[in-house]
mmCIF file of C-alpha atoms in Angstrom:
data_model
loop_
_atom_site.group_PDB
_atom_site.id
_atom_site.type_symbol
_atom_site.label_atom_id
_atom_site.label_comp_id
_atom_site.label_asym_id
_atom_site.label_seq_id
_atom_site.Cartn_x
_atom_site.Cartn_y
_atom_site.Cartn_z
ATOM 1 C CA UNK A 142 -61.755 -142.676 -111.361
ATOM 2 C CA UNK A 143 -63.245 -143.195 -115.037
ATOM 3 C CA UNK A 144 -61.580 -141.515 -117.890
ATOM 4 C CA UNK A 145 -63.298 -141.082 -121.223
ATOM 5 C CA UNK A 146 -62.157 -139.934 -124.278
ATOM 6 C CA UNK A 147 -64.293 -138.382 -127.013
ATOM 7 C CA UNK A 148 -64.565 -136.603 -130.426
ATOM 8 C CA UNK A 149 -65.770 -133.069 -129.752
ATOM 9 C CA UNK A 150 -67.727 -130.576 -132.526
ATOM 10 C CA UNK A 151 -64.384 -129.826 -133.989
ATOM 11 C CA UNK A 152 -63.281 -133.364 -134.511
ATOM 12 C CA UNK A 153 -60.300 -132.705 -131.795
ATOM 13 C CA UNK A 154 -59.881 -136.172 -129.343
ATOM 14 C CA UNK A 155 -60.453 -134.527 -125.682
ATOM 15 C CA UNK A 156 -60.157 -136.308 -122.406
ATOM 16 C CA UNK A 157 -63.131 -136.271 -119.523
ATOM 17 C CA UNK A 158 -63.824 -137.540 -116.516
ATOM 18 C CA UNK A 159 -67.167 -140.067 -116.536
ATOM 19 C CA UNK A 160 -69.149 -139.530 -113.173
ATOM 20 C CA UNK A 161 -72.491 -141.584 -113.570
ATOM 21 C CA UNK A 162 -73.463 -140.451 -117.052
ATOM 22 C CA UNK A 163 -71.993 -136.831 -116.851
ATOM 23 C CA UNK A 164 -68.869 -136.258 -118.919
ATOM 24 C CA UNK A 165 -66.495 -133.555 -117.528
ATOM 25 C CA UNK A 166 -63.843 -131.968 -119.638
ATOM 26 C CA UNK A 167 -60.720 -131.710 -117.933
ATOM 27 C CA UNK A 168 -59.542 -128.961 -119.962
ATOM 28 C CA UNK A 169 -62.750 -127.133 -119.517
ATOM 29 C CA UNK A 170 -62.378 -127.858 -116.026
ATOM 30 C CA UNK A 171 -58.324 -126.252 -115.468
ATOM 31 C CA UNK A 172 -57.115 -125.058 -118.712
ATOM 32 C CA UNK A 173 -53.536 -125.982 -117.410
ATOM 33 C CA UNK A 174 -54.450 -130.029 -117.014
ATOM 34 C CA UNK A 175 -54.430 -132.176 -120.292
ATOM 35 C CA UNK A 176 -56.839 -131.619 -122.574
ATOM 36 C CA UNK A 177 -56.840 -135.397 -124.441
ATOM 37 C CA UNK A 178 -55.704 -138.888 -123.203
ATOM 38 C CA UNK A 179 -51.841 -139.253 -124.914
ATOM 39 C CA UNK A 180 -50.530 -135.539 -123.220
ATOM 40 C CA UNK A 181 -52.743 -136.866 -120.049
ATOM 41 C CA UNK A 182 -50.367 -139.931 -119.804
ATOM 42 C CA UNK A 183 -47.353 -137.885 -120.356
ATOM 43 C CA UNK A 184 -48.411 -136.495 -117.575
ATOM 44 C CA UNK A 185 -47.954 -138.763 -115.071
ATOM 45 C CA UNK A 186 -48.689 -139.122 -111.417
ATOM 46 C CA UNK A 187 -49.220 -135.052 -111.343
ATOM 47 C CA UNK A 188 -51.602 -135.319 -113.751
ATOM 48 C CA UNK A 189 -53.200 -137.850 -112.305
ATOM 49 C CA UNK A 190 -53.366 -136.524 -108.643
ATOM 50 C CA UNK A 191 -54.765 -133.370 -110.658
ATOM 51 C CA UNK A 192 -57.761 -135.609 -112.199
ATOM 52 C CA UNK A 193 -58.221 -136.832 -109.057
ATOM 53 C CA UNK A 194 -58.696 -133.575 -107.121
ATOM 54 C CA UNK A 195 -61.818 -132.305 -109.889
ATOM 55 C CA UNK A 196 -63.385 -136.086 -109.440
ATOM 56 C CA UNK A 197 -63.912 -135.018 -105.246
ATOM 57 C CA UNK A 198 -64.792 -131.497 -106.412
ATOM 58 C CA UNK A 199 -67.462 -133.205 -108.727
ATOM 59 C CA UNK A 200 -68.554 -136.055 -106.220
ATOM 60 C CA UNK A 201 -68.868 -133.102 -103.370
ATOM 61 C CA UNK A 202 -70.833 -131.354 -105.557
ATOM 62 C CA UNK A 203 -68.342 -128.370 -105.672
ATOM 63 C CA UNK A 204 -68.173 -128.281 -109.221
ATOM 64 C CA UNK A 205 -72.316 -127.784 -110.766
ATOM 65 C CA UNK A 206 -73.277 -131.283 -112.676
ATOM 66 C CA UNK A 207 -74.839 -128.480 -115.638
ATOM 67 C CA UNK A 208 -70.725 -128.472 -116.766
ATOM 68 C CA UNK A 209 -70.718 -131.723 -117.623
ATOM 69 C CA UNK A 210 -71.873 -133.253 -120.622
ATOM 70 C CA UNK A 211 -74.619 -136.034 -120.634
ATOM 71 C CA UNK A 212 -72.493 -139.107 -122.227
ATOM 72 C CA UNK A 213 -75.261 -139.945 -124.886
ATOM 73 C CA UNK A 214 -74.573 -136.602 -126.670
ATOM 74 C CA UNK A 215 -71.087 -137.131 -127.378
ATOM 75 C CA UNK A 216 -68.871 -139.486 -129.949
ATOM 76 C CA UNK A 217 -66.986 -141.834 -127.005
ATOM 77 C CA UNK A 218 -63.682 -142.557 -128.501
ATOM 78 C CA UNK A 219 -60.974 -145.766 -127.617
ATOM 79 C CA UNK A 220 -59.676 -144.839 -124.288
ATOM 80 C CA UNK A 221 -56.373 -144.078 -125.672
ATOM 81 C CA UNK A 222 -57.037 -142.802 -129.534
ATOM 82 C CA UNK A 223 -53.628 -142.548 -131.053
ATOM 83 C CA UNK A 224 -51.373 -144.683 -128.914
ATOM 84 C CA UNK A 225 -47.815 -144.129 -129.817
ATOM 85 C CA UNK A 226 -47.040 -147.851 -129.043
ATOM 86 C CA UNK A 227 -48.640 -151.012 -128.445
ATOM 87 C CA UNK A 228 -47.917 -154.253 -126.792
ATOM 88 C CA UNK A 229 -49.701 -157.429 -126.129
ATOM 89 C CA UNK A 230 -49.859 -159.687 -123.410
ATOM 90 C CA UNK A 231 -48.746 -163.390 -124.129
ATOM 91 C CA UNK A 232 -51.781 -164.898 -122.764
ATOM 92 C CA UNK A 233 -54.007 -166.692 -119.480
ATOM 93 C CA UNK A 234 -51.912 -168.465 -117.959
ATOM 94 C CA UNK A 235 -55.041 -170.988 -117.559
ATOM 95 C CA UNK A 236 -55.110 -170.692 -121.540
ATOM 96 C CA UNK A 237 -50.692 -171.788 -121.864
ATOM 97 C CA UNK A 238 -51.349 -174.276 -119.116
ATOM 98 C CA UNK A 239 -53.740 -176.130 -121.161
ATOM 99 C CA UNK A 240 -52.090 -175.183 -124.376
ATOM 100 C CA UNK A 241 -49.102 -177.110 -122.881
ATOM 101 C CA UNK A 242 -50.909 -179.921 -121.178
ATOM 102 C CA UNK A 243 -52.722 -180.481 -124.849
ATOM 103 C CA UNK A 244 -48.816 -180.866 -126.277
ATOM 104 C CA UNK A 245 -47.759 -182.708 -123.251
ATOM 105 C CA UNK A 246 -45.466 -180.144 -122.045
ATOM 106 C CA UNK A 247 -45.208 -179.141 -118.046
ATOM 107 C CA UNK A 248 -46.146 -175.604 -117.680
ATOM 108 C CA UNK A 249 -43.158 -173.455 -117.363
ATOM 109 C CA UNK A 250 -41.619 -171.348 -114.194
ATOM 110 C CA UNK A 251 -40.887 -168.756 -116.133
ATOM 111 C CA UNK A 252 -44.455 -167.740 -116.875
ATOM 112 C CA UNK A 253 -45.324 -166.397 -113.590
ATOM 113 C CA UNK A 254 -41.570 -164.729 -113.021
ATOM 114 C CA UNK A 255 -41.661 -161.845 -115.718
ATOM 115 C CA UNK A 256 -44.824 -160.483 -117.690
ATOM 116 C CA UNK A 257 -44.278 -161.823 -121.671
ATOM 117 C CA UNK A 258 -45.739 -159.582 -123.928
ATOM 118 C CA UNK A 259 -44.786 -158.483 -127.682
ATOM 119 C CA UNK A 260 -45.442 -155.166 -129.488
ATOM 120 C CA UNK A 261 -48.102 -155.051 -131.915
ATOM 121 C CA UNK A 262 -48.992 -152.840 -134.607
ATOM 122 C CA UNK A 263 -50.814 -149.757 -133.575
ATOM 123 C CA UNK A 264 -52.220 -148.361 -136.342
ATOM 124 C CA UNK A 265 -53.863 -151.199 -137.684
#
C-alpha cells in the first residue's frame, strides 16, 4: 500500500491512497477514516487494516477510478507534513565499519544489538 499526502484547494494537508497514478482520498472515501497522515498514524493498526480494505476495493475495481484524483493535478506533500517528533538513525553500518577501520578501531557489538538513533529537530 502507497500513502500520499497532499495540499488540497483549501490549503488543508489530506492523506490518499496512490494506486498507479490515481490519488484516492481516504476521507472522501469513509468520512469516519483519517482524513491527513499525523491522525492516520494515531490511528494505528485499525486504521491501517481500514486503508487496506479501500486499496482491494480500488484494485477490484469496486470503487470507480473517476474518484480518484490523477497525481499530476495535485500539490504532493512530505509523507508525514507536520511530524510531532523526529529521530535519526546513527548510520550504515558499512559507513561506522569503515569510519572505525579509518581510526583503527574494531567495529563494535553493540551496533547490531539495539537500533542507535538521536532526535532531531523537526521543524527545521
Amino acid at each position: 500500500m502507497r500513502l500520499l499526502s497532499y495540499l488540497n484547494d483549501k490549503e488543508f494537508d489530506r492523506l490518499a491512497l496512490l494506486e498507479g497514478n490515481l490519488a484516492f482520498d481516504l476521507n472522501e472515501l469513509d468520512e469516519n477514516l483519517p482524513d491527513n497522515m499525523s491522525d492516520f498514524l494515531w490511528g494505528g493498526n485499525e486504521a491501517m487494516e481500514q486503508a487496506r480494505e479501500y486499496e482491494k476495493k480500488i484494485k477490484s475495481g469496486k470503487i470507480a477510478k473517476s474518484q480518484g484524483k490523477p497525481v499530476e493535478s495535485l500539490i504532493v506533500l512530505a509523507p508525514v507534513p507536520f511530524p510531532s517528533s523526529m529521530r535519526d538513525a546513527y548510520a550504515f553500518r558499512k559507513h561506522v565499519e569503515a569510519a572505525r577501520r579509518n581510526r583503527g578501531l574494531e567495529m563494535i557489538p553493540e551496533f547490531d544489538q539495539f537500533p542507535v538513533f538521536y532526535y532531531t529537530n523537526h521543524n527545521s
